[in-house]
Amino acid sequence: SSNFINLENYATLGKGKIESIDVSEDGQYHIIKTALGIFLYDTETLEELGFFEDYGFYSLIPGTNQIIAITPDLTLAVIDLSNVSLIQELEPSNALEINNVAVSNDTTHLAVTVLQPHVTRQDWTSYRIDIWDLEKGTLTNQLNSELMGVCFSMGFSPDNQQLISTCFPSGWGIPKLFHWDIPSESLTWYINSESLLNQSLFSQDGSLFAMNESAQAIIRRS
């Protein structure tokens, strides 16, 4: 028999307030984001493999054992989980904050929400979305609109020519869906929506996209 007094602590994963937990696609690694930073663990042994102090938002890169995370210096670090090594580092220009990142399904492109000094108004700020080519490590496009505030989810079309983002409007208010044409860097439409975007956002031909709304899935034309 046993009771609470006889229980022993088997393991403690993550230190500080836990904000998110993920597992790599092959199940070998656990990624735990806390208020202190990002902790990496071996799933089988629960050994702590690495700790990245004060690192912010991160995203798993599909089909790989890699994550991309926001560093305290406001750069984007691509980290290999298998050997806890830095593969690549990207540096958005004039970044006051980096709030969110999203990787395309084919892992070739990255969308990054950046708070920047306003282009024309002194002591003002505005948001933009940077599009990076991960294979070349180069910035390809910047999506700007005075209508857009901070974004909390984004998704690419299969051909990486469209992006849909869920963002608060500039100055706050009801969240909106923003649809972007990436090559022309233009905002094509926006609608009120508090919905979350599905991971498999677009149809294969890019003409439809899906999102979660309350207890149902909503399909819209892009």
GROMACS .gro file of C-alpha atoms in nm:
model
  222
    1SER     CA    1   0.000   0.000   0.000
    2SER     CA    2   0.104   0.360  -0.043
    3ASN     CA    3  -0.013   0.705   0.050
    4PHE     CA    4   0.068   1.061  -0.038
    5ILE     CA    5   0.351   1.080   0.217
    6ASN     CA    6   0.535   0.795   0.039
    7LEU     CA    7   0.520   0.957  -0.306
    8GLU     CA    8   0.850   1.071  -0.457
    9ASN     CA    9   0.898   1.338  -0.723
   10TYR     CA   10   0.990   1.154  -1.043
   11ALA     CA   11   1.083   1.454  -1.257
   12THR     CA   12   1.022   1.826  -1.291
   13LEU     CA   13   1.002   1.955  -1.646
   14GLY     CA   14   1.024   2.327  -1.707
   15LYS     CA   15   1.081   2.594  -1.448
   16GLY     CA   16   0.864   2.900  -1.402
   17LYS     CA   17   0.510   2.951  -1.529
   18ILE     CA   18   0.447   2.712  -1.820
   19GLU     CA   19   0.309   2.889  -2.127
   20SER     CA   20   0.312   2.609  -2.387
   21ILE     CA   21   0.425   2.249  -2.440
   22ASP     CA   22   0.499   2.078  -2.773
   23VAL     CA   23   0.639   1.746  -2.891
   24SER     CA   24   0.853   1.704  -3.202
   25GLU     CA   25   0.689   1.518  -3.492
   26ASP     CA   26   0.891   1.200  -3.423
   27GLY     CA   27   0.812   1.219  -3.051
   28GLN     CA   28   1.178   1.229  -2.945
   29TYR     CA   29   1.181   1.577  -2.795
   30HIS     CA   30   0.962   1.788  -2.569
   31ILE     CA   31   0.969   2.167  -2.598
   32ILE     CA   32   0.841   2.359  -2.295
   33LYS     CA   33   0.805   2.738  -2.303
   34THR     CA   34   0.792   2.906  -1.964
   35ALA     CA   35   0.821   3.262  -1.841
   36LEU     CA   36   1.196   3.199  -1.808
   37GLY     CA   37   1.260   3.077  -2.163
   38ILE     CA   38   1.253   2.757  -2.369
   39PHE     CA   39   1.348   2.416  -2.223
   40LEU     CA   40   1.430   2.114  -2.441
   41TYR     CA   41   1.396   1.755  -2.310
   42ASP     CA   42   1.460   1.403  -2.433
   43THR     CA   43   1.118   1.234  -2.424
   44GLU     CA   44   1.247   0.888  -2.327
   45THR     CA   45   1.495   0.983  -2.055
   46LEU     CA   46   1.343   1.322  -1.957
   47GLU     CA   47   1.699   1.459  -1.962
   48GLU     CA   48   1.721   1.836  -2.005
   49LEU     CA   49   1.905   1.887  -2.334
   50GLY     CA   50   1.908   2.264  -2.348
   51PHE     CA   51   1.771   2.588  -2.210
   52PHE     CA   52   1.735   2.915  -2.400
   53GLU     CA   53   1.695   3.192  -2.144
   54ASP     CA   54   1.439   3.467  -2.216
   55TYR     CA   55   1.356   3.326  -2.560
   56GLY     CA   56   1.003   3.416  -2.665
   57PHE     CA   57   0.748   3.272  -2.907
   58TYR     CA   58   0.856   2.966  -3.106
   59SER     CA   59   0.716   2.747  -3.382
   60LEU     CA   60   0.786   2.389  -3.485
   61ILE     CA   61   0.915   2.356  -3.840
   62PRO     CA   62   0.700   2.087  -4.012
   63GLY     CA   63   0.872   1.764  -4.113
   64THR     CA   64   1.190   1.840  -3.917
   65ASN     CA   65   1.335   1.821  -3.568
   66GLN     CA   66   1.378   2.198  -3.568
   67ILE     CA   67   1.211   2.500  -3.413
   68ILE     CA   68   1.235   2.868  -3.490
   69ALA     CA   69   1.231   3.096  -3.185
   70ILE     CA   70   1.248   3.465  -3.101
   71THR     CA   71   1.569   3.553  -2.916
   72PRO     CA   72   1.602   3.826  -2.648
   73ASP     CA   73   1.790   4.033  -2.908
   74LEU     CA   74   1.486   4.020  -3.141
   75THR     CA   75   1.638   3.787  -3.395
   76LEU     CA   76   1.494   3.459  -3.523
   77ALA     CA   77   1.695   3.149  -3.435
   78VAL     CA   78   1.650   2.817  -3.617
   79ILE     CA   79   1.745   2.550  -3.361
   80ASP     CA   80   1.812   2.181  -3.434
   81LEU     CA   81   1.668   1.973  -3.148
   82SER     CA   82   1.882   1.664  -3.214
   83ASN     CA   83   2.207   1.837  -3.119
   84VAL     CA   84   2.070   2.161  -2.969
   85SER     CA   85   2.259   2.372  -3.220
   86LEU     CA   86   2.188   2.702  -3.392
   87ILE     CA   87   2.146   2.641  -3.766
   88GLN     CA   88   2.046   2.985  -3.889
   89GLU     CA   89   1.975   3.331  -3.753
   90LEU     CA   90   1.757   3.595  -3.919
   91GLU     CA   91   1.746   3.961  -3.814
   92PRO     CA   92   1.435   4.170  -3.891
   93SER     CA   93   1.522   4.539  -3.935
   94ASN     CA   94   1.392   4.813  -3.703
   95ALA     CA   95   1.217   4.559  -3.479
   96LEU     CA   96   1.079   4.689  -3.149
   97GLU     CA   97   0.900   4.356  -3.083
   98ILE     CA   98   0.848   4.026  -3.262
   99ASN     CA   99   0.508   3.888  -3.170
  100ASN     CA  100   0.444   3.579  -3.380
  101VAL     CA  101   0.596   3.352  -3.645
  102ALA     CA  102   0.449   3.098  -3.888
  103VAL     CA  103   0.628   2.851  -4.117
  104SER     CA  104   0.486   2.747  -4.455
  105ASN     CA  105   0.385   2.382  -4.495
  106ASP     CA  106   0.675   2.316  -4.731
  107THR     CA  107   0.914   2.481  -4.476
  108THR     CA  108   1.058   2.718  -4.737
  109HIS     CA  109   0.903   3.043  -4.610
  110LEU     CA  110   0.851   3.220  -4.280
  111ALA     CA  111   0.603   3.492  -4.179
  112VAL     CA  112   0.700   3.718  -3.888
  113THR     CA  113   0.487   3.985  -3.716
  114VAL     CA  114   0.706   4.285  -3.629
  115LEU     CA  115   0.634   4.601  -3.431
  116GLN     CA  116   0.828   4.886  -3.591
  117PRO     CA  117   0.865   5.265  -3.561
  118HIS     CA  118   0.598   5.435  -3.770
  119VAL     CA  119   0.720   5.526  -4.117
  120THR     CA  120   0.612   5.892  -4.097
  121ARG     CA  121   0.477   5.972  -3.748
  122GLN     CA  122   0.727   6.044  -3.473
  123ASP     CA  123   0.681   5.845  -3.148
  124TRP     CA  124   0.420   5.622  -3.315
  125THR     CA  125   0.450   5.254  -3.398
  126SER     CA  126   0.292   5.021  -3.652
  127TYR     CA  127   0.291   4.651  -3.733
  128ARG     CA  128   0.413   4.472  -4.041
  129ILE     CA  129   0.453   4.110  -4.154
  130ASP     CA  130   0.794   4.010  -4.290
  131ILE     CA  131   0.818   3.719  -4.534
  132TRP     CA  132   1.150   3.532  -4.532
  133ASP     CA  133   1.290   3.272  -4.770
  134LEU     CA  134   1.429   3.016  -4.524
  135GLU     CA  135   1.633   2.832  -4.787
  136LYS     CA  136   1.824   3.148  -4.883
  137GLY     CA  137   1.796   3.327  -4.547
  138THR     CA  138   1.671   3.642  -4.721
  139LEU     CA  139   1.382   3.882  -4.666
  140THR     CA  140   1.155   3.869  -4.972
  141ASN     CA  141   0.848   4.078  -4.885
  142GLN     CA  142   0.706   4.316  -4.624
  143LEU     CA  143   0.329   4.342  -4.575
  144ASN     CA  144   0.214   4.676  -4.434
  145SER     CA  145  -0.128   4.827  -4.364
  146GLU     CA  146  -0.241   5.108  -4.134
  147LEU     CA  147  -0.549   4.893  -4.064
  148MET     CA  148  -0.352   4.609  -3.902
  149GLY     CA  149  -0.246   4.576  -3.539
  150VAL     CA  150  -0.080   4.283  -3.365
  151CYS     CA  151  -0.142   3.939  -3.523
  152PHE     CA  152  -0.184   3.612  -3.332
  153SER     CA  153  -0.212   3.353  -3.612
  154MET     CA  154  -0.101   3.330  -3.975
  155GLY     CA  155  -0.103   3.075  -4.256
  156PHE     CA  156   0.039   3.038  -4.609
  157SER     CA  157  -0.133   2.905  -4.919
  158PRO     CA  158   0.029   2.591  -5.071
  159ASP     CA  159   0.213   2.798  -5.334
  160ASN     CA  160   0.322   3.059  -5.074
  161GLN     CA  161   0.161   3.336  -5.279
  162GLN     CA  162  -0.117   3.415  -5.029
  163LEU     CA  163  -0.115   3.474  -4.654
  164ILE     CA  164  -0.408   3.497  -4.415
  165SER     CA  165  -0.352   3.651  -4.074
  166THR     CA  166  -0.582   3.693  -3.773
  167CYS     CA  167  -0.500   4.031  -3.622
  168PHE     CA  168  -0.643   4.299  -3.402
  169PRO     CA  169  -0.712   4.617  -3.597
  170SER     CA  170  -0.483   4.914  -3.545
  171GLY     CA  171  -0.590   5.085  -3.223
  172TRP     CA  172  -0.751   4.760  -3.096
  173GLY     CA  173  -1.107   4.631  -3.144
  174ILE     CA  174  -1.268   4.312  -3.279
  175PRO     CA  175  -1.010   4.082  -3.443
  176LYS     CA  176  -1.014   4.061  -3.821
  177LEU     CA  177  -0.901   3.822  -4.092
  178PHE     CA  178  -0.656   3.990  -4.331
  179HIS     CA  179  -0.589   3.838  -4.674
  180TRP     CA  180  -0.259   3.930  -4.840
  181ASP     CA  181  -0.125   3.884  -5.190
  182ILE     CA  182   0.242   3.829  -5.110
  183PRO     CA  183   0.411   3.906  -5.449
  184SER     CA  184   0.237   4.244  -5.479
  185GLU     CA  185   0.258   4.306  -5.099
  186SER     CA  186  -0.106   4.415  -5.106
  187LEU     CA  187  -0.394   4.369  -4.860
  188THR     CA  188  -0.676   4.232  -5.079
  189TRP     CA  189  -0.957   4.211  -4.820
  190TYR     CA  190  -1.035   4.192  -4.449
  191ILE     CA  191  -1.342   4.089  -4.244
  192ASN     CA  192  -1.437   4.081  -3.876
  193SER     CA  193  -1.357   3.742  -3.727
  194GLU     CA  194  -1.245   3.607  -3.390
  195SER     CA  195  -1.185   3.261  -3.536
  196LEU     CA  196  -0.867   3.058  -3.511
  197LEU     CA  197  -0.702   2.945  -3.833
  198ASN     CA  198  -0.668   2.572  -3.895
  199GLN     CA  199  -0.319   2.427  -3.935
  200SER     CA  200  -0.409   2.303  -4.285
  201LEU     CA  201  -0.544   2.640  -4.379
  202PHE     CA  202  -0.589   2.644  -4.758
  203SER     CA  203  -0.722   2.398  -5.012
  204GLN     CA  204  -0.462   2.260  -5.253
  205ASP     CA  205  -0.551   2.510  -5.525
  206GLY     CA  206  -0.556   2.801  -5.279
  207SER     CA  207  -0.916   2.899  -5.360
  208LEU     CA  208  -1.064   2.801  -5.020
  209PHE     CA  209  -0.950   2.825  -4.660
  210ALA     CA  210  -1.078   2.685  -4.329
  211MET     CA  211  -1.101   2.822  -3.977
  212ASN     CA  212  -1.249   2.717  -3.643
  213GLU     CA  213  -1.542   2.917  -3.511
  214SER     CA  214  -1.702   2.810  -3.182
  215ALA     CA  215  -1.792   2.441  -3.230
  216GLN     CA  216  -1.783   2.438  -3.610
  217ALA     CA  217  -1.546   2.467  -3.902
  218ILE     CA  218  -1.603   2.751  -4.147
  219ILE     CA  219  -1.496   2.729  -4.512
  220ARG     CA  220  -1.448   3.055  -4.702
  221ARG     CA  221  -1.335   3.151  -5.050
  222SER     CA  222  -0.995   3.316  -5.050
   0.00000   0.00000   0.00000
